[in-house]
XYZ file of C-alpha atoms in Angstrom:
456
model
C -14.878 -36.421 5.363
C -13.297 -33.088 7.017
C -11.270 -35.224 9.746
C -8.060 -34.048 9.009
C -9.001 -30.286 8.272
C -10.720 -30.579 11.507
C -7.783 -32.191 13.734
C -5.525 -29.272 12.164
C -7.901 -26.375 12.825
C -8.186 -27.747 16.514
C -4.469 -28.284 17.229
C -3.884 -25.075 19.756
C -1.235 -22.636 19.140
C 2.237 -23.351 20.700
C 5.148 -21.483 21.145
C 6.873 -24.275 23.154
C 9.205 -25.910 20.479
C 9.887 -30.255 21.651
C 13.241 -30.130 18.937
C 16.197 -27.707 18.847
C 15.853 -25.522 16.250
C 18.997 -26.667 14.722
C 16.581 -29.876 13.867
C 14.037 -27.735 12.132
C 16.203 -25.181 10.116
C 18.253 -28.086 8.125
C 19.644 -27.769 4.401
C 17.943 -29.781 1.968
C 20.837 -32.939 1.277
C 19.350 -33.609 -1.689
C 19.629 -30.471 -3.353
C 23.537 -29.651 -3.311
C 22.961 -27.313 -6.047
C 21.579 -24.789 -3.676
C 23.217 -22.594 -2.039
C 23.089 -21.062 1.306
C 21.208 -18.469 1.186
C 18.508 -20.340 -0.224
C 18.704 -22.927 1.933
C 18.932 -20.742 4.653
C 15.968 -19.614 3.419
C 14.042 -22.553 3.065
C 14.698 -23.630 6.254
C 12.945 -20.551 7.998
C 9.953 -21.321 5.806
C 9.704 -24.443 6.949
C 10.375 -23.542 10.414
C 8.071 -20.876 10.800
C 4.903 -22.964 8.719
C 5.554 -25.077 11.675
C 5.561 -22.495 14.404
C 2.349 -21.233 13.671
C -0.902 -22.147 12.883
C -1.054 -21.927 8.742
C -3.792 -20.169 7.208
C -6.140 -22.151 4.941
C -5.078 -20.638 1.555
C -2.110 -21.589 1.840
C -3.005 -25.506 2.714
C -2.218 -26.933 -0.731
C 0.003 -29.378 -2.144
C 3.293 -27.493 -1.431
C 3.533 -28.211 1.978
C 1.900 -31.826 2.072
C -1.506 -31.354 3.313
C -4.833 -32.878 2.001
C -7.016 -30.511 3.495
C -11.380 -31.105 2.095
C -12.551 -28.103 1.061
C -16.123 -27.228 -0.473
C -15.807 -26.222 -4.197
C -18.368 -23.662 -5.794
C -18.148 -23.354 -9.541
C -19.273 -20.435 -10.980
C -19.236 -18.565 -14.613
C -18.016 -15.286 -13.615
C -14.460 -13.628 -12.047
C -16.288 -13.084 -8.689
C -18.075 -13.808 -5.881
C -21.156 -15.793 -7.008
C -22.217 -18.774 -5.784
C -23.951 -22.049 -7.712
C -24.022 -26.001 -7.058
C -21.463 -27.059 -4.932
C -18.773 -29.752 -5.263
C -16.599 -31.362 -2.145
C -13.478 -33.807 -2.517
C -9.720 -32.959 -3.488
C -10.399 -34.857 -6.902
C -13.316 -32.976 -7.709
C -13.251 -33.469 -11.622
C -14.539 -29.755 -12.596
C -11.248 -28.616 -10.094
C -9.136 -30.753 -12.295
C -10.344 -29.406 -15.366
C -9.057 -25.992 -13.960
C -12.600 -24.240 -13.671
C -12.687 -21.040 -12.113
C -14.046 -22.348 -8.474
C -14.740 -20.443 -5.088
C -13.033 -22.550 -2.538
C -14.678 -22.315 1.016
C -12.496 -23.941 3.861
C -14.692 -24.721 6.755
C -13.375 -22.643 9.200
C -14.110 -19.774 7.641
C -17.252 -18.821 9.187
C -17.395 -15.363 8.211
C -16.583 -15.861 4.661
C -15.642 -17.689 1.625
C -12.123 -17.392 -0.406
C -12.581 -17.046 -4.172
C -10.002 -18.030 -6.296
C -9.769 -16.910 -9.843
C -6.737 -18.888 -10.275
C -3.478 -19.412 -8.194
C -2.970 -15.369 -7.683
C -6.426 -14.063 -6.870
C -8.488 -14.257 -3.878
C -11.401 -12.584 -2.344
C -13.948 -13.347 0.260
C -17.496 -12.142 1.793
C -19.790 -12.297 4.391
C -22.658 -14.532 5.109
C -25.381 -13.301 6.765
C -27.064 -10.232 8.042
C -25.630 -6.550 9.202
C -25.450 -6.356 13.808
C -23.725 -3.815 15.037
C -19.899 -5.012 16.386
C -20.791 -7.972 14.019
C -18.191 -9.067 11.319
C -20.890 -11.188 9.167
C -21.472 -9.511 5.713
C -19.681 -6.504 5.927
C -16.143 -7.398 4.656
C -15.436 -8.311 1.187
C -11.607 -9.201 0.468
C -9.456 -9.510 -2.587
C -5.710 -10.368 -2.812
C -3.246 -10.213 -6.181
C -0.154 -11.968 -6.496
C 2.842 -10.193 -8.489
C 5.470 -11.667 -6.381
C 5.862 -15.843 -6.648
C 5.228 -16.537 -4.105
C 3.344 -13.940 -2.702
C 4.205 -11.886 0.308
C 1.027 -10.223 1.336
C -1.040 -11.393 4.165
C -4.257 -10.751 5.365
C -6.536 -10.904 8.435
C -10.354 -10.613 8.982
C -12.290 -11.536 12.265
C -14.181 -11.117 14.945
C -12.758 -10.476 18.319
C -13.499 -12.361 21.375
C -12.779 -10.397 24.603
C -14.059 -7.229 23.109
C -17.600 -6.455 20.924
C -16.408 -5.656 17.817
C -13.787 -7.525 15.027
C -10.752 -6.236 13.786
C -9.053 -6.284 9.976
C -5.405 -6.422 9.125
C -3.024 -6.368 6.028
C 0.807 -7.338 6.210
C 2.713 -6.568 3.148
C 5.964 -8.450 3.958
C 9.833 -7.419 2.101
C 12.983 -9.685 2.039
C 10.250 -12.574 2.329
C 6.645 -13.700 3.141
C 7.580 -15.277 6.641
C 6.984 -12.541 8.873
C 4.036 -11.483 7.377
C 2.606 -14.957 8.046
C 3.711 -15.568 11.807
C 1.685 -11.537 12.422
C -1.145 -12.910 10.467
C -1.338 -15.697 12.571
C -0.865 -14.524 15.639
C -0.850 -10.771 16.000
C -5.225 -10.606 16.493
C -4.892 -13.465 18.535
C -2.663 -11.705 21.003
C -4.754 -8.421 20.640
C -7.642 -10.196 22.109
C -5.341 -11.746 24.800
C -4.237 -8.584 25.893
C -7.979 -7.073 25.789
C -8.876 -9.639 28.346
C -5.557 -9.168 30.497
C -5.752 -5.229 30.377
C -9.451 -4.772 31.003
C -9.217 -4.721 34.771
C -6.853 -2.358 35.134
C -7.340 -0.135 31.907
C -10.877 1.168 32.051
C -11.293 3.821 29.170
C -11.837 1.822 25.663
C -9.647 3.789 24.211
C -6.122 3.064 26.402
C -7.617 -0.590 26.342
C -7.510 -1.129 22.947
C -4.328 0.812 22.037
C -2.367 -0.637 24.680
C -3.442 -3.997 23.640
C -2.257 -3.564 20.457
C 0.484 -1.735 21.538
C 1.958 -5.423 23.217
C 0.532 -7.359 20.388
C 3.046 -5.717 18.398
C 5.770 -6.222 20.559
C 4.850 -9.528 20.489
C 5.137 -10.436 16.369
C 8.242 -8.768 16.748
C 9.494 -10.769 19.875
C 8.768 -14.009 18.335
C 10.269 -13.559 15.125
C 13.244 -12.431 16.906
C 13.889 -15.262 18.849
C 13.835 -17.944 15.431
C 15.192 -15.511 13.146
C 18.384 -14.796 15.663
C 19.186 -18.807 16.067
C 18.670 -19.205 12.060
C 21.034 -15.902 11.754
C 23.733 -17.473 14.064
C 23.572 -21.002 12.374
C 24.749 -19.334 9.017
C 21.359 -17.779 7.322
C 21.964 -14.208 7.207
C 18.807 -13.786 4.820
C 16.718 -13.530 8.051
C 17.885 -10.342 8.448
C 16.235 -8.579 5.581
C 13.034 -10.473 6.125
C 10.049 -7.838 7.214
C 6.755 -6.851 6.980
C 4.299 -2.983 7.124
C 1.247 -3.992 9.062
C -1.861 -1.954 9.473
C -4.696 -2.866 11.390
C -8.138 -1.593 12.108
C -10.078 -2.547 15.106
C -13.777 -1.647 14.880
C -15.618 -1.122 17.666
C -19.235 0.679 18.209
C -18.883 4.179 16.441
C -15.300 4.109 16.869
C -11.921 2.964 14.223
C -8.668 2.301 16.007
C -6.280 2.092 13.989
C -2.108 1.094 14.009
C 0.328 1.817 11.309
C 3.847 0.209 10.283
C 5.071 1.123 6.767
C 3.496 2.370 3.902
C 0.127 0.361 3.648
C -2.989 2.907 3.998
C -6.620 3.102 4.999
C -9.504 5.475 4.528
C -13.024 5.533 5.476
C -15.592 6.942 2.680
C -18.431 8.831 3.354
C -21.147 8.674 0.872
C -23.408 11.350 1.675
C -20.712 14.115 0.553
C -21.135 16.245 -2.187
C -19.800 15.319 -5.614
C -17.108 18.583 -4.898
C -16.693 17.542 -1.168
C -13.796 15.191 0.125
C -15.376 12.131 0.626
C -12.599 10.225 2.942
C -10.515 10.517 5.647
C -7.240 8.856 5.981
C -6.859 6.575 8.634
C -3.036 6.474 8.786
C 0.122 8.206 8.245
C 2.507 6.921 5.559
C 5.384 6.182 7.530
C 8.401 5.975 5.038
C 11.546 7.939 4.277
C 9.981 9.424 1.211
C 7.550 11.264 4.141
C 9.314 14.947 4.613
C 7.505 14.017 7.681
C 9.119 11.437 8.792
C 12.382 12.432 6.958
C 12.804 15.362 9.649
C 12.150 12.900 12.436
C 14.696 10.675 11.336
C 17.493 13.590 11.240
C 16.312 14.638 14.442
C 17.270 11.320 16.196
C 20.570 10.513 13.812
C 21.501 14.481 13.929
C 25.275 13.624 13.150
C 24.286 10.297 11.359
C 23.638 10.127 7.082
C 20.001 8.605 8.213
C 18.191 9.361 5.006
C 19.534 8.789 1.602
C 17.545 9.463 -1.614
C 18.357 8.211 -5.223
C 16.327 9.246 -8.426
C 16.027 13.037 -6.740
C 14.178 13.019 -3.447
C 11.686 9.923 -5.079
C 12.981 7.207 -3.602
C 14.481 7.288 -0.015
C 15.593 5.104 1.976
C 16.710 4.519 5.923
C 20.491 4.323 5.546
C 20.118 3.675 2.024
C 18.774 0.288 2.489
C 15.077 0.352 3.890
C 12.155 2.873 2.865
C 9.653 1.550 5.170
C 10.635 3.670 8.937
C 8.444 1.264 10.676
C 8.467 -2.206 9.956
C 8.374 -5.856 11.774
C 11.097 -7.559 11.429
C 13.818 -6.065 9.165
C 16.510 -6.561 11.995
C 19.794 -5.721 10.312
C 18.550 -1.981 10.632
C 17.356 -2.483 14.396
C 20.190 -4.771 16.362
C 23.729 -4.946 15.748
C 23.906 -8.604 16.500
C 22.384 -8.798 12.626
C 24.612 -6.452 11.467
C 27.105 -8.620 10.289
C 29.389 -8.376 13.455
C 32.232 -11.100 12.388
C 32.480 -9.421 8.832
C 31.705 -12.707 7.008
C 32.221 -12.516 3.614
C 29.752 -10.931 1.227
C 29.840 -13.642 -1.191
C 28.135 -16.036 1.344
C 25.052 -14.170 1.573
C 25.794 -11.474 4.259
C 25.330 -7.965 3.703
C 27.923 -5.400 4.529
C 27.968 -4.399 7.772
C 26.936 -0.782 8.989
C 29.943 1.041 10.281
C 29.197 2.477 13.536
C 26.228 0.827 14.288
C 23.498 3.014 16.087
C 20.428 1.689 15.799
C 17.641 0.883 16.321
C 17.019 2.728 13.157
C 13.396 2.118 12.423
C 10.846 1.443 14.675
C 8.460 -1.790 15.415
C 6.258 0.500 17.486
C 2.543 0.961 15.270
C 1.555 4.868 15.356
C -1.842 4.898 16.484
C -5.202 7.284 16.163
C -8.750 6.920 17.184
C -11.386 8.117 14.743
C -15.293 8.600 15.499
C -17.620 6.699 12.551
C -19.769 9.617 11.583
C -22.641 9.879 9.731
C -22.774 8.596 6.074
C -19.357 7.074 6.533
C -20.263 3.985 5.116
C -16.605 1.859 3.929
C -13.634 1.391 5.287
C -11.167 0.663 2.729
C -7.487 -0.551 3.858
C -4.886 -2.329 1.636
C -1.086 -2.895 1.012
C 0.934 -0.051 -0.940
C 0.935 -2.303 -4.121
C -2.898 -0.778 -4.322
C -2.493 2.641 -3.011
C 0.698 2.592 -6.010
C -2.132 2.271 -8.492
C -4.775 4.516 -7.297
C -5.208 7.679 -4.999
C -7.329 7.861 -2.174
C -9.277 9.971 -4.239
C -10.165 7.963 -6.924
C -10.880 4.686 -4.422
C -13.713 7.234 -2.932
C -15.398 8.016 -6.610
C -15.581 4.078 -7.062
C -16.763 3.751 -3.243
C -19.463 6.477 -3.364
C -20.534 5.643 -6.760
C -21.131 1.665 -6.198
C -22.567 2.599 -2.449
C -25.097 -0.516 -2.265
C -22.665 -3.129 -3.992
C -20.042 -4.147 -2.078
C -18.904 -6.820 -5.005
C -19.317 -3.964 -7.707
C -16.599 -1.986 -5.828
C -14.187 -4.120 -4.982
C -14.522 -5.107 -8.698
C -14.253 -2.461 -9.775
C -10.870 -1.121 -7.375
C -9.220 -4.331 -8.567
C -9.916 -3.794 -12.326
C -9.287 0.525 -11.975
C -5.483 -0.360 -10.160
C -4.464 -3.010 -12.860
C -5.949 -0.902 -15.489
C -3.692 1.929 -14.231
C -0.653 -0.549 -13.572
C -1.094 -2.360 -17.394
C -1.004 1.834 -18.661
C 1.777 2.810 -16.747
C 3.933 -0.070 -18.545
C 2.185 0.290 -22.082
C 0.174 -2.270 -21.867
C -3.352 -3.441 -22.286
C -5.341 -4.886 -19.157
C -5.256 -8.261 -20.991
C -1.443 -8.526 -21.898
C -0.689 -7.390 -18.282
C -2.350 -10.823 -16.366
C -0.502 -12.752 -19.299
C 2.748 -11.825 -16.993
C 3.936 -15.052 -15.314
C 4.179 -14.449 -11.516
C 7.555 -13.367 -10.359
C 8.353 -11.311 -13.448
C 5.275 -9.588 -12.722
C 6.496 -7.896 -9.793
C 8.439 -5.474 -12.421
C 5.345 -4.009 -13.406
C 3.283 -3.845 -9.923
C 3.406 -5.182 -6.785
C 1.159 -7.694 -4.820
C -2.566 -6.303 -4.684
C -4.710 -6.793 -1.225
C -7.686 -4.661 -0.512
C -10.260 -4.946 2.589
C -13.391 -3.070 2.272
C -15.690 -3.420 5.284
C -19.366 -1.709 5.548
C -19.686 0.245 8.545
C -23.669 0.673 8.236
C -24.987 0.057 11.298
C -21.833 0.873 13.394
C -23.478 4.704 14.665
């Protein structure tokens, strides 16, 4: 019944392509009417689904797969289970019930979907320390169509403890994909190669994520530069933030690029206490922060350029995000447009006197001790943290303490509440927004929450 779910999960990794890549990034001949950019386009998603190893919500009909899943109806918009259902045909999944889909390889969780934008997931069993089971609960958003956040939960091999990322990708979902793919992956491979020679825990871990990094950004690279060079400049504003957050014992390391955030909640403060500490740095040019950095580099360079006031910045007026993957026209000149092809066929302008690297694929990192009655750890993509401050994600944290579905319920239903107000809306007439044209009113929603109980 699960033999071809199971012959994909099991096919390994590989980075060694057996074709050109001239035979994988081909226009579509039957559809003249595009043009090249989107075919450009195309072709890099369809190159890069092959390149890595696809992640099981996004096994659907799109991309030819017939993957078995085990369907879970149930009579309410989250995670709660009933009598089960398995087959692609499954009559109640026809009739377009709300269902909780649970690929098997999921082993620490289940993905719930609502309908074709919302997702969410849980644990299974009971709270170890360094264990993932039962202390994450998930839920993803779409605005964009498709959707170009990613997402990353599990537990890490060469190391006791698990690790949780979000990629919110720009210019496209591609790069966003290949990290979530492969970036934890090549943290724990890097764990295991450094642990000989690196012996404190914490110059382990950062330095393994430090070349995990450079990895993504390495592989993307080397398909994005071919597809560039073949005529497919819209490589070169494809991107992604990244944040991750390796837990392990009663420590949080954590590594920043872009504007996602994280916090971790501690319950036992008082109602006029701070109850969270950030995690991260927010590392765009609306950051005076980051701002003065910038100028400090590009001293005789217009670096930073602001429209709307100082509200919205951006790295030589194209980029806010200072740290990014990807996003290549702003770090190489050989995506800069160097034969000043025509604008008309999809290339940007170039950058007169190219200097860059401008921004930075290099994560900022801290280390954080878990102390006592810090009890979440709450990370997500800018399209929450646009909604609601870190302040108010603590009063829904401290107040639904022992429920980890009552708060990310209630997070998800606070920041569309706030996004359906800001455009004079109701909450109802908001999710009535087809995707795509919903991206004018908010952007795409993910939010991890993992418990930490048990981690001190």
């Amino acid at each position: 019944m699960y033999k071809n779910l199971t012959s994909l999960i099991q096919k390994p990794l590989s980075f060694l392509f057996n074709r050109t890549i001239k035979s994988l990034v081909l226009p579509d001949q039957k559809t003249k009417r595009k043009s090249k950019k989107q075919s450009g386009l195309s072709a890099l998603d369809e190159l890069l689904f092959r390149y890595t190893k696809p992640d099981q919500q996004f096994l659907d009909a799109k991309y030819g797969f017939n993957a078995q899943f085990i369907v879970y109806e149930t009579n309410t918009k989250y995670c709660d289970l009933s009598k089960s259902y398995s087959g692609e045909n499954n009559e109640r999944q026809q009739n377009n019930y709300k269902n909780i889909v649970l690929p098997l390889i999921m082993i620490y969780g289940c993905h719930l979907y609502m309908n074709d934008e919302t997702k969410c997931f849980f644990g299974s069993s009971s709270l170890k320390k360094n264990q993932l089971d039962q202390r994450v609960v998930l839920l993803q958003y779409a605005a964009n169509n498709p959707i170009e956040d990613r997402y990353k939960v599990n537990q890490l091999k060469n190391i006791n403890g698990y690790a949780v990322s979000v990629f919110d990708g720009h210019g496209g979902w591609q790069l966003a994909e290949l990290a979530m793919n492969i970036l934890h992956e090549k943290i724990d491979h890097y764990v295991l190669k450094n642990q000989d020679k690196i012996q404190n825990q914490d110059d382990l871990i950062q330095q393994s994520i430090s070349q995990a990094y450079s990895d993504v950004e390495e592989e993307f690279y080397k398909v994005a530069l071919q597809a560039y060079n073949m005529g497919f400049p819209s490589v070169a504003r494809v991107g992604s933030c990244a944040l991750t957050a390796i837990v392990v014992g009663n420590k949080v390391y954590s590594a920043n690029l872009g504007d996602s955030k994280g916090i971790i909640v501690n319950v036992n403060n008082k109602a006029n206490e701070k109850a969270y500490k950030k995690i991260n740095h927010t590392l765009n040019a609306n950051s005076k922060k980051e701002q003065r950095r910038l100028k400090s580099v590009f001293s005789d360079d217009d670096i930073v350029v602001c429209k709307s006031g100082d509200k919205s910045c951006y790295v030589k007026g194209r980029l806010q995000p200072t740290r990014s993957l990807g996003d290549f026209r702003l770090k190489f000149q050989e995506f800069n447009n160097p034969k000043n092809i025509s604008e008309d066929k999809g290339y940007l302008k170039s950058i007169s006197n190219f200097k860059g690297p401008y921004i930075s694929s290099t994560p900022d990192q801290q280390v954080f001790e878990i102390q006592k009655g810090d009890r979440y750890l709450v990370i997500g993509s800018d399209g929450l943290w646009d909604e609601l401050t870190k302040s108010e994600i603590s009063k829904i944290v401290q107040k639904n303490q022992n429920n980890k579905d009552e708060i990310i319920k209630h997070i998800f239903e606070e920041s569309l509440s706030h996004a359906a107000k800001s455009n004079k809306m109701s909450d109802e007439e908001i999710k009535k927004i087809p995707l795509g044209k919903r991206r004018k009113l908010h952007d795409d929603i993910t939010v991890i929450l993992v418990d930490l109980q048990g981690q001190v």
